[in-house]
Structures are given as structure tokens and as C-alpha cells.
CSV table of C-alpha atoms and ligand atoms in Angstrom, one decimal:
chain,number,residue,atom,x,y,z
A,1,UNK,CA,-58.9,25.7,31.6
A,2,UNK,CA,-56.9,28.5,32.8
A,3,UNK,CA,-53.4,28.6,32.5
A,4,UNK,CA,-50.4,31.1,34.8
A,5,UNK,CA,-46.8,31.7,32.8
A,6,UNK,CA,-43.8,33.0,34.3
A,7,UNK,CA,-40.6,32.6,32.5
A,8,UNK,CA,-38.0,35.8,33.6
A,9,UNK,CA,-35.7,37.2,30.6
A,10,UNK,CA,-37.4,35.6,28.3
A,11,UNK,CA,-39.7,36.2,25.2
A,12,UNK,CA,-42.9,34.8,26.7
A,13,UNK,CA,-45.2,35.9,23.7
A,14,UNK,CA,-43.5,33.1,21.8
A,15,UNK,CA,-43.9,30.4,24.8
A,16,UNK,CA,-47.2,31.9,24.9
A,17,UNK,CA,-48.2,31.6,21.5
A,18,UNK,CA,-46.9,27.6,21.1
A,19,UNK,CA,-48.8,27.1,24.0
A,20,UNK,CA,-52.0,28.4,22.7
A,21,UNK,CA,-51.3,25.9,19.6
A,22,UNK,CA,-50.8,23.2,22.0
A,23,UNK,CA,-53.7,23.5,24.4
A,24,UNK,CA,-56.5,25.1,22.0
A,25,UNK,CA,-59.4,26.5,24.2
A,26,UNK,CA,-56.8,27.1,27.4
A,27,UNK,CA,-57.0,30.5,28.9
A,28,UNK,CA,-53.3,31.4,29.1
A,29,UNK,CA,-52.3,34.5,30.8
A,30,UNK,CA,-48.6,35.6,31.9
A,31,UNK,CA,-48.7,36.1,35.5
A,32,UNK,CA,-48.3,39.7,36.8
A,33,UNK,CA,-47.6,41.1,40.1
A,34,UNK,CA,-50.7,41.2,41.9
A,35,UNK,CA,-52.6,39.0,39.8
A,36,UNK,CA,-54.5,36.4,42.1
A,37,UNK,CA,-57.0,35.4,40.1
A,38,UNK,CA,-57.8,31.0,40.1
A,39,UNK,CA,-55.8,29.4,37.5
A,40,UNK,CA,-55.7,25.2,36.7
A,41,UNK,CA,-52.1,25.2,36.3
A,42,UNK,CA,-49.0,27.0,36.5
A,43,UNK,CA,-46.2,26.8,34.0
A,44,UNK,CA,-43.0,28.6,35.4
A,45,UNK,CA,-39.2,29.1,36.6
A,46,UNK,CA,-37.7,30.5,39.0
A,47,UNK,CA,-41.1,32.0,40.1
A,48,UNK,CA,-41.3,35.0,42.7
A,49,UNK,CA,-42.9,33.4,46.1
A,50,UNK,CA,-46.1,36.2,45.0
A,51,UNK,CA,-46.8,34.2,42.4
A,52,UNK,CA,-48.1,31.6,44.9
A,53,UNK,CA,-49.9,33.8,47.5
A,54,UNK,CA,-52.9,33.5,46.1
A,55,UNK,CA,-55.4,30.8,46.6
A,56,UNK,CA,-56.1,30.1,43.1
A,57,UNK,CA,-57.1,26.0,42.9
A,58,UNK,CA,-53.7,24.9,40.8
A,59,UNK,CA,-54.3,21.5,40.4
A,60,UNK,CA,-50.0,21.5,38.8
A,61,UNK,CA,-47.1,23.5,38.7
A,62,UNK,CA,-45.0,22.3,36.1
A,63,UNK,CA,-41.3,23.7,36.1
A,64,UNK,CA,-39.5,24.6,33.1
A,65,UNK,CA,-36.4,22.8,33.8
A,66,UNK,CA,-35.5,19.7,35.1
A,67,UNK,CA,-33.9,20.8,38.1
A,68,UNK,CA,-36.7,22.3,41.1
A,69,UNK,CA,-34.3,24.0,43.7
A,70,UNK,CA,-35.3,27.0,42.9
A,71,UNK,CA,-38.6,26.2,43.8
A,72,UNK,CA,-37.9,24.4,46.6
A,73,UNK,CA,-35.7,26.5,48.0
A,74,UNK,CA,-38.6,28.6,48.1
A,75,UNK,CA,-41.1,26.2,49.8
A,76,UNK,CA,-38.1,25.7,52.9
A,77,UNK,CA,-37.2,29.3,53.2
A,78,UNK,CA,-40.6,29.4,53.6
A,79,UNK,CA,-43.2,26.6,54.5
A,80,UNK,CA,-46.7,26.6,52.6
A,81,UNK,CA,-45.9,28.5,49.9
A,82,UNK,CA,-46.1,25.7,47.7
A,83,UNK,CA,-50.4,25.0,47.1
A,84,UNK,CA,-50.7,21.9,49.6
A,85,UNK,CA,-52.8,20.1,46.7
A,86,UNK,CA,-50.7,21.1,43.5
A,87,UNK,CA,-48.5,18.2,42.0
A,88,UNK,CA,-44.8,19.8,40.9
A,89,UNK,CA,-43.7,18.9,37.8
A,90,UNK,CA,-40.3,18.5,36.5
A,91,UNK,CA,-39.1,18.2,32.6
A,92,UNK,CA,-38.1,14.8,31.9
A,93,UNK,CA,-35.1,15.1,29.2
A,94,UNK,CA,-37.3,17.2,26.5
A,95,UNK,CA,-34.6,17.3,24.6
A,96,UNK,CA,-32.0,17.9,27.0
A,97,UNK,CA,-30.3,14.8,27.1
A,98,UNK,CA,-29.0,14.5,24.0
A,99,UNK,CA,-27.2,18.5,24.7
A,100,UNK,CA,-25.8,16.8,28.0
A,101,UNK,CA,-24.3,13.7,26.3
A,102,UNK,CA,-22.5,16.2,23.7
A,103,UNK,CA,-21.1,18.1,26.6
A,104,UNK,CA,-19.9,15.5,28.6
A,105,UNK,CA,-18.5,13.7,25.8
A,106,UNK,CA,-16.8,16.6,24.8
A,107,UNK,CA,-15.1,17.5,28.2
A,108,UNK,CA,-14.1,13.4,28.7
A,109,UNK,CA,-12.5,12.9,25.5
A,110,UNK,CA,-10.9,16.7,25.7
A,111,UNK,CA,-9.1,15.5,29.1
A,112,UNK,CA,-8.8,11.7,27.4
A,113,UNK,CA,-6.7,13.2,24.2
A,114,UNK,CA,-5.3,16.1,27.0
A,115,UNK,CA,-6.4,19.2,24.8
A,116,UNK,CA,-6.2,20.9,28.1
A,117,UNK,CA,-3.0,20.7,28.1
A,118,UNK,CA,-2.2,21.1,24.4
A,119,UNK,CA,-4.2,24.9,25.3
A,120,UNK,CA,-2.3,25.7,28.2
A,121,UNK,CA,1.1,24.8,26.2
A,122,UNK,CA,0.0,26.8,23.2
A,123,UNK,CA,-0.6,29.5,25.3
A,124,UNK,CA,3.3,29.4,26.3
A,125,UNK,CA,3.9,28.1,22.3
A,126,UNK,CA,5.7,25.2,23.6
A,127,UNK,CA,5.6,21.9,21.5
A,128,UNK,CA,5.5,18.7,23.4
A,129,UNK,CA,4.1,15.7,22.2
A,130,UNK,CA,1.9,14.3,25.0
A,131,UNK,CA,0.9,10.3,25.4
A,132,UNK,CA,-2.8,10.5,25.6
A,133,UNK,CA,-4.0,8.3,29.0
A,134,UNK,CA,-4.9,5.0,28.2
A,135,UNK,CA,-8.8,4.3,27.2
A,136,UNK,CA,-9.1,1.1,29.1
A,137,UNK,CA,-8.7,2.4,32.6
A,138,UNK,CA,-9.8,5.9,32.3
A,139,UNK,CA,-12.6,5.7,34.1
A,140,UNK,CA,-15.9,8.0,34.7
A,141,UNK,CA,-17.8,8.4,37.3
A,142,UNK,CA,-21.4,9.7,37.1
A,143,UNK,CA,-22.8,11.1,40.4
A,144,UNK,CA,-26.9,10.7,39.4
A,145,UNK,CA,-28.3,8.1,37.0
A,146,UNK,CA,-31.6,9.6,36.6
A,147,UNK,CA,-33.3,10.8,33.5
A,148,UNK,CA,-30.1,12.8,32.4
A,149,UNK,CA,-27.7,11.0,34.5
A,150,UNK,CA,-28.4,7.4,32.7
A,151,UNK,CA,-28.0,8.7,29.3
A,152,UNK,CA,-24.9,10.6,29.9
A,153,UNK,CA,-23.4,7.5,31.0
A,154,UNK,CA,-24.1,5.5,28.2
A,155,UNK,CA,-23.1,8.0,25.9
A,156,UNK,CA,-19.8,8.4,27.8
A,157,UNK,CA,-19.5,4.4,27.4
A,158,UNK,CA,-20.1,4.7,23.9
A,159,UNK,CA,-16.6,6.2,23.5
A,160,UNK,CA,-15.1,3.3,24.9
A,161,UNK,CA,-13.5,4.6,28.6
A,162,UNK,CA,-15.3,2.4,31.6
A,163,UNK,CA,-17.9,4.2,33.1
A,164,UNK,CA,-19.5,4.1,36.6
A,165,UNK,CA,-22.8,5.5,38.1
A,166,UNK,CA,-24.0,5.7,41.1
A,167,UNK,CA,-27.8,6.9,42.5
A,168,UNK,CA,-29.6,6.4,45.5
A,169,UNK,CA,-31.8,3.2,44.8
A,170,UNK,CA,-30.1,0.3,42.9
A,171,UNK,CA,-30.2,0.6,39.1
A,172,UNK,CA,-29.1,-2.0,36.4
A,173,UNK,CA,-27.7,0.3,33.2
A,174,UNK,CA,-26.3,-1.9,29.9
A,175,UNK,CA,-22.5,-1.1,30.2
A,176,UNK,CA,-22.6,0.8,33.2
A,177,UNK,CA,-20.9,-0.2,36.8
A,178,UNK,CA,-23.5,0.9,39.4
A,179,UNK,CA,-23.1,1.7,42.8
A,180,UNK,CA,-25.8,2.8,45.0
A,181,UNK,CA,-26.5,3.9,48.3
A,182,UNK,CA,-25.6,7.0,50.8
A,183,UNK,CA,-23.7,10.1,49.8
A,184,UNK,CA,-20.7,9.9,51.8
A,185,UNK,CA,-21.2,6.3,52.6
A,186,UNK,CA,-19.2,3.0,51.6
A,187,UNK,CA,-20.6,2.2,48.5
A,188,UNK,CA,-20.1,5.9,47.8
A,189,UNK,CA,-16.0,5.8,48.5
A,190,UNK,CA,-16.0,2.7,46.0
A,191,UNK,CA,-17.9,4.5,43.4
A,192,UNK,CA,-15.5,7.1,43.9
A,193,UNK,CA,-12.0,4.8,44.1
A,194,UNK,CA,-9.8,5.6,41.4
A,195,UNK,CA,-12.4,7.7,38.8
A,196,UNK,CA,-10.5,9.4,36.6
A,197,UNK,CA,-13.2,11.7,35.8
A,198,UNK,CA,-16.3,12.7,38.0
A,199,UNK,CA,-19.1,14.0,36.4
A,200,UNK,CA,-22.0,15.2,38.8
A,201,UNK,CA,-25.8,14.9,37.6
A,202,UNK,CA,-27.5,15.1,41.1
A,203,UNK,CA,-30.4,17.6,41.8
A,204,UNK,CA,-29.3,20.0,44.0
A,205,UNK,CA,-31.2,19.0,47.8
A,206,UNK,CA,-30.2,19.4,51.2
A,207,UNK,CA,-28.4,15.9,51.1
A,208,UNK,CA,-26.5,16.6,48.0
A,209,UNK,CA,-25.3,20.3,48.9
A,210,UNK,CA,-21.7,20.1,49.1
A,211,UNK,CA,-20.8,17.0,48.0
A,212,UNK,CA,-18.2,18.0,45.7
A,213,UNK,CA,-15.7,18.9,48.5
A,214,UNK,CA,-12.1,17.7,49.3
A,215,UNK,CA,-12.6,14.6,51.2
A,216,UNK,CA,-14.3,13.7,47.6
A,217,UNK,CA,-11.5,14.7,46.0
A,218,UNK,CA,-9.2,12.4,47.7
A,219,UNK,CA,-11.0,9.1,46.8
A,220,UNK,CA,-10.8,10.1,42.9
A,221,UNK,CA,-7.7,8.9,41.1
A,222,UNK,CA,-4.5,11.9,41.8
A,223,UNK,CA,-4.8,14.1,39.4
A,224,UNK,CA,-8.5,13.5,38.1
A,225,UNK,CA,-10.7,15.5,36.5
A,226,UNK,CA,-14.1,16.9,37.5
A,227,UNK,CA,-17.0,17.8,35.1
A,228,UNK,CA,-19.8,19.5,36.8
A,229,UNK,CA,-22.8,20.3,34.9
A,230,UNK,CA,-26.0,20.1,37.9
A,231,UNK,CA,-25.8,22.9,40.0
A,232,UNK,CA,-23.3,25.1,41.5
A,233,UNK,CA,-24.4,24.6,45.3
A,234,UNK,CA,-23.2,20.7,45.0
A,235,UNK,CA,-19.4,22.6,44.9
A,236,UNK,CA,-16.8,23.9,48.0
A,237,UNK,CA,-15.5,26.3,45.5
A,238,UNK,CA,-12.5,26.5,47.5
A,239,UNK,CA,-11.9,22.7,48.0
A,240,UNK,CA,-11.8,22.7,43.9
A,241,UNK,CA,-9.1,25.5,44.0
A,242,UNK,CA,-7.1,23.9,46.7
A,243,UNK,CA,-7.4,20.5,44.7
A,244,UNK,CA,-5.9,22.0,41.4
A,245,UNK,CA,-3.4,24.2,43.6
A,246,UNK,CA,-2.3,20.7,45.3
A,247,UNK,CA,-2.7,18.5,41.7
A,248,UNK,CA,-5.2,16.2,43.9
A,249,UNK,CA,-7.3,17.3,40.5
A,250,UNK,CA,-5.7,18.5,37.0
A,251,UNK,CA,-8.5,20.3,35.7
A,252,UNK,CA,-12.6,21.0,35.9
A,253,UNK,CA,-15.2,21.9,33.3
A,254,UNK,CA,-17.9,24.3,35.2
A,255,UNK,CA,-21.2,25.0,33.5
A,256,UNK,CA,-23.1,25.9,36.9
A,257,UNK,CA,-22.2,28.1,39.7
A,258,UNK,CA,-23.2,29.0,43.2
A,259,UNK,CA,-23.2,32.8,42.1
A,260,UNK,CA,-24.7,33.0,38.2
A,261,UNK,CA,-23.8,34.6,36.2
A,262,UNK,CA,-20.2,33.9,37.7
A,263,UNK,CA,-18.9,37.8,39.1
A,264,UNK,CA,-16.2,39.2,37.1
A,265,UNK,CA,-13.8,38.9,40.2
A,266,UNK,CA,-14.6,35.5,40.6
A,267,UNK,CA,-11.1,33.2,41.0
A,268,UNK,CA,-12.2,30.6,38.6
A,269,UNK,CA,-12.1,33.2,35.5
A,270,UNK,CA,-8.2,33.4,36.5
A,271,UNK,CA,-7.2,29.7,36.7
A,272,UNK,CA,-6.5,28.5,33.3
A,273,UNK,CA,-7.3,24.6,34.2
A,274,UNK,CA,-10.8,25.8,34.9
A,275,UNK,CA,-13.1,25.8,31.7
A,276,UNK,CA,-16.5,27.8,32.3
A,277,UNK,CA,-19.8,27.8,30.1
A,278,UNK,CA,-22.6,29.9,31.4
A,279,UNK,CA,-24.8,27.3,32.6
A,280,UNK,CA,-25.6,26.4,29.2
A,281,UNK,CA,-24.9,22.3,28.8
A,282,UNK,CA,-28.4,21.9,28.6
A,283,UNK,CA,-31.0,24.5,27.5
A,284,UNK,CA,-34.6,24.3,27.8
A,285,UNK,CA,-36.1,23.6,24.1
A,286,UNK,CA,-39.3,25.0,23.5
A,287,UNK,CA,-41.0,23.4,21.4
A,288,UNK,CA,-40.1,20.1,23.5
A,289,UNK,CA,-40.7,21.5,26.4
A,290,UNK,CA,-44.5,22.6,25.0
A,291,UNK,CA,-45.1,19.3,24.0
A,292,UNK,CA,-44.5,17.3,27.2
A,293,UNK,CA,-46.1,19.9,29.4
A,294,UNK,CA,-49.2,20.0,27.1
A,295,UNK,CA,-49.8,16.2,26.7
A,296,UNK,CA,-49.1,16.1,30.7
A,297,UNK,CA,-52.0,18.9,31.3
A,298,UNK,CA,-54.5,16.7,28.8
A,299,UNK,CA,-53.7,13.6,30.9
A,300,UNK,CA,-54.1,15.4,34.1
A,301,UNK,CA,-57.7,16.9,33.2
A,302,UNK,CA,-58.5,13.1,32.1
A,303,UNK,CA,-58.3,12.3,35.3
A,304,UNK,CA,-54.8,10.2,34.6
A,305,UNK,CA,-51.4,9.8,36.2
A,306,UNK,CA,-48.5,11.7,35.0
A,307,UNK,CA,-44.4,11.3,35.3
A,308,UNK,CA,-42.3,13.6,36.9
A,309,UNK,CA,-43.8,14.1,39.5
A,310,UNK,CA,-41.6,15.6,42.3
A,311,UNK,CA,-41.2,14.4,45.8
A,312,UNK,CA,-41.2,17.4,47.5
A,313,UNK,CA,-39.6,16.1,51.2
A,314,UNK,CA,-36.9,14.0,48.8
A,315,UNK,CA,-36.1,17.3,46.8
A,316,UNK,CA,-36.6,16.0,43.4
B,1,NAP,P1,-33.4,12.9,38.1
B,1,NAP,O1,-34.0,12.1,37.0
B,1,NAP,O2,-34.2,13.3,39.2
B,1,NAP,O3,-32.1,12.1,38.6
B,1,NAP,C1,-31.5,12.4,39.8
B,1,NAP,C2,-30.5,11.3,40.1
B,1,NAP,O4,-29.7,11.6,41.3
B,1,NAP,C3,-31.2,9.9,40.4
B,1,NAP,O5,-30.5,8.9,39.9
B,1,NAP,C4,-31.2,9.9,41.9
B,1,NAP,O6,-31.2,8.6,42.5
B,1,NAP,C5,-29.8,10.6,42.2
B,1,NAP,N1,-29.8,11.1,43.6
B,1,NAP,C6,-30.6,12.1,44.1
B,1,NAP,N2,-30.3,12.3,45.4
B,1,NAP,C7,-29.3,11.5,45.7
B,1,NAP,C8,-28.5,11.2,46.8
B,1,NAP,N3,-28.7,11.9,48.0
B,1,NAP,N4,-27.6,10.2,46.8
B,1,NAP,C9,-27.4,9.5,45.6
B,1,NAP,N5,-28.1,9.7,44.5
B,1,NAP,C10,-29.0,10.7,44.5
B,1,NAP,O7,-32.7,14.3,37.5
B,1,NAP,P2,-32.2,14.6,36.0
B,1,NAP,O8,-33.4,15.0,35.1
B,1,NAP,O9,-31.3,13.5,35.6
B,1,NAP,O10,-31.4,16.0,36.3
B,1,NAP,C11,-30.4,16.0,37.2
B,1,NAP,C12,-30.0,17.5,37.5
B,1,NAP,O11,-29.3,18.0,36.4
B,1,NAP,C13,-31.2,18.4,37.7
B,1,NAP,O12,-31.7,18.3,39.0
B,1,NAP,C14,-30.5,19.8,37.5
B,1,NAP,O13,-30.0,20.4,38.6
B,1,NAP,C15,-29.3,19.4,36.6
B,1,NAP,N6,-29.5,20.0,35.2
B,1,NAP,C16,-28.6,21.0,34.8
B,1,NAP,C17,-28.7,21.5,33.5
B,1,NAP,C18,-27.7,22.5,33.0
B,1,NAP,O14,-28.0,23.1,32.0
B,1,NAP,N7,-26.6,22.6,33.6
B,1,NAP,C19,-29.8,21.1,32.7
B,1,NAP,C20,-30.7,20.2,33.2
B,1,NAP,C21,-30.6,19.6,34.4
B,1,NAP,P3,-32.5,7.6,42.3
B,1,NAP,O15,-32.5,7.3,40.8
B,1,NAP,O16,-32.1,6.5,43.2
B,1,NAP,O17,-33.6,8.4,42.8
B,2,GLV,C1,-31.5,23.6,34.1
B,2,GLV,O1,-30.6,23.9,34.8
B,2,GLV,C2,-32.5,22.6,34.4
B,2,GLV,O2,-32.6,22.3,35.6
B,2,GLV,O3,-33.3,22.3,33.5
């Protein structure tokens, strides 16, 4: 079984080697430019469009992330680059849900107690006593109750604010209001109503571009937070500095951006209610990572089904 890697501004001698432990008897090579040569299956992000040029026979492409714009983005900037008879496949959680819980947790109960505030007022070394908003009716709103979505949600439940979710397709989650339907539709604006915090775990798609905007804004509780950890593109950067300017939203925890890393003149590193991580809620673990891609190759060559599997005209 031959095997392609491509992982940019990384050590791939390390991924290499775990995958060699994983797979004993693959052929695992690191793809270079130029190399066409067949392979079974491709393991890679962000992958050049070369990488695909060549006929080689994948039978998979598994992504290193959970998130497959990048690849996708790709395959509509241009059509058939994609092998017509490769599956795509995404990381399911591999260890990344338990990093987005922490995150999100942190950023809800840091708006909850209002740390945000007790920062900006240290910064002026002013001492006010602030009444933290009540924990019965601060509620958040997760946009996306997939693999990372559902977890997050619960996890934010656990710290007893209400929490909603809402997804495409109808879901049932233990503690968890859900609402499902259209972006932009009415089940949306009542997911939406009154959220104190919004918290967006969508993939990034043509439908979802975007969809943290102004007119978004507005439905949320005045002066509600936004946590957005999915992808920068789902943002109107200036809708979120038009909301904070107009106190339609108090604050925002950014981990992804439509520029990365986020330029230096950028004018989210000068607004104070703007927190910014460097796209770094929730990292890719290797050895997880090795171990869900390796037991998906064996059941592939077995002939058997696998999870994960993206739905290339969906977008996820
Ligand atoms: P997932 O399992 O595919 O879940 C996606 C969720 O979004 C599903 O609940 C889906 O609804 C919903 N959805 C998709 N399109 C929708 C639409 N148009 N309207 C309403 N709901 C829609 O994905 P995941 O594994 O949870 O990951 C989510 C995203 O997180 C990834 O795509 C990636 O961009 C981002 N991410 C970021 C980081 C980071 O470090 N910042 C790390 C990992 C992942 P259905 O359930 O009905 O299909
Ligand atoms: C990271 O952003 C991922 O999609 O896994």
C-alpha cells in the first residue's frame, strides 16, 4: 500500500515515522513537487492543487483537520481536481473536542464573571465592583452541533448557563435547546432571539460564508457576546466592528480569521473588547490523528465503510 503526505510548516519526519508504526508494511513517501507516481491514499492539509494532477488511483484523501475548505475551495476554484473516485476524509474530534470545550468554556464564563471588563478597567486602574449577569438566563447559542459543535454545547451546559444549538437536520442533545433548519430562516431568528453568547462551529461552505453579519447581530440579546472559533470567512469583519462601535455586541473572542495569520495593521489588534488567539482553539494531535487515520485506511483495504466521509456538493 502506498501512502502521499503533505503537511506545510511542519516536521513531517515525525508524522512520518508514527505513521510507519501505525501502518507497518505501507510505503509512505512525502509528496514532492513533481512527484506523480500511483499512491492508495493521500494524507494532507492544505495541499497545493499539483498534488492532485496526477492520475495516481487514490482510493482516499484523508484531511488533517476537521475542517475541508481548504480543499474544497480548491475543487470549486477549480472543477476535477479532486480524483472523481477518491472518498475525502475529515478528522472526527481526535482529540479536538475536549481543546474546544476548554476554550469555549473559558471565553463564556470570562464574559459570565465579566473579566473582560475587570481587564479593560485594570488597564485604566479603576476599581468597580461589577454584578456578574445572572446564570439562569445567560444563554448560548451554538451555530453547528456536529462532532465538535455537540460537545461544546454540553460542556457549556455543564456550567450551568441555558444553552441552545442549532444545525441543519433535527438533532435531540441531553440539555441542549435545538433548533434546526435554514441559515437565515425562521427557525434560525429564534435560535438566535435573545442569545447572550453566540458561539459559531459551522464548516466554512458557500451557505455558511457570511453568516456572522449584522442582521445576526441584531436578533442576539443588545450587548451579547460572540465567540468564534470555525473559520474566519463565516465573519463581516466590519459588521463585528460596527456592532461593538454601536454596543449591539460588548465583546468577541476570535481564534480564526479571513487573513491568517491576522496582518499587523489589522483593526481587531487595536480594539481592546476583541480577544485574539492564532487559530489555535483546537490543534491537530498527532498521535490521535495517526490512530484514526490508520484504523480508517485498514478498514478501507478490508473492503469496509468508514465515518467521515465528506459530502463534497454539501461542503462538509
Ligand atoms: P461537523 O461534524 O461537520 O458539524 C458541522 C455542523 O454544522 C453540523 O451540525 C451541521 O448540521 C451544521 N451545518 C452545516 N451547514 C449548515 C447550514 N448551512 N445550516 C445549519 N447548520 C449547518 O464539523 P465539526 O467537526 O463539528 O467541525 C466544525 C468546524 O469547526 C470545522 O468545519 C472547522 O472549520 C472548525 N474547526 C476549527 C478549529 C480551530 O482550531 N479553530 C478546529 C477544528 C475545527 P447537520 O448536523 O444537520 O449536518
Ligand atoms: C482546524 O481548523 C481544523 O479544521 O481541524
Amino acid at each position: 500500500m502506498k501512502i502521499l503526505f503533505w503537511l506545510p510548516q511542519a516536521d513531517a519526519s515525525t508524522w512520518l515515522a508514527g505513521l510507519r508504526h501505525a501502518l507497518p508494511g505501507a510505503e509512505l513517501r512525502e509528496w514532492q513537487p513533481g512527484d506523480t507516481a500511483p499512491a492508495d491514499y493521500a494524507i494532507v492539509w492544505h495541499p497545493p492543487r499539483e498534488l492532485f494532477a496526477a492520475p495516481r488511483g487514490l482510493c482516499a484523501v484523508f484531511n488533517l483537520g476537521a475542517g475541508v475548505d481548504a480543499i474544497l475551495a480548491l475543487e470549486r476554484e477549480h472543477p476535477g481536481t479532486l480524483p472523481q473516485d477518491a472518498l475525502l476524509v475529515r478528522l472526527e474530534d481526535s482529540g479536538m473536542a475536549p481543546q474546544m470545550a476548554e476554550y469555549v468554556q473559558h471565553a463564556v464564563l470570562r464574559y459570565l464573571r465579566r473579566f473582560d471588563e475587570y481587564a479593560l478597567q485594570q488597564a485604566r486602574r479603576e476599581w468597580h465592583v461589577l454584578a456578574p449577569h445572572p446564570r439562569e438566563s445567560f444563554t448560548v447559542g451554538v451555530l453547528g452541533l456536529g462532532v465538535l459543535g455537540a460537545q461544546v454545547a454540553q460542556a457549556v451546559a455543564a456550567l450551568g448557563v441555558p444553552v441552545r444549538g442549532f444545525s441543519r437536520s433535527a438533532k435531540t442533545i441531553d440539555g441542549i435547546e435545538t433548533f434546526s433548519g435554514e441559515l437565515r430562516g425562521p427557525q434560525f431568528n429564534a435560535f438566535l432571539d435573545d442569545v447572550n453568547v453566540l458561539v459559531n462551529l459551522l464548516p466554512a461552505t458557500p451557505d455558511t460564508e457570511n453568516v456572522l453579519n449584522a442582521a445576526t447581530f441584531d436578533k442576539l440579546a443588545r450587548g451579547a457576546y460572540l465567540v468564534n472559533v470555525a473559520r474566519g470567512t463565516h465573519l463581516v469583519e466590519q459588521d463585528l466592528l460596527d456592532a461593538l462601535k454601536h454596543g449591539t455586541l460588548a465583546a468577541a473572542t476570535l481564534d480564526v480569521f479571513y487573513t491568517e495569520p491576522l496582518p499587523p495593521e489589522h483593526a481587531f489588534w487595536r480594539e481592546p473588547r476583541i480577544t485574539i488567539t492564532p487559530h489555535s482553539s483546537a490543534l491537530t494531535l498527532r498521535e490521535e490523528a495517526i490512530s484514526q487515520i490508520a484504523d480508517k485506511i485498514e478498514a478501507l483495504s478490508r473492503g469496509k465503510t468508514v465515518s467521515g466521509v465528506v459530502h463534497i456538493q454539501r461542503g462538509y
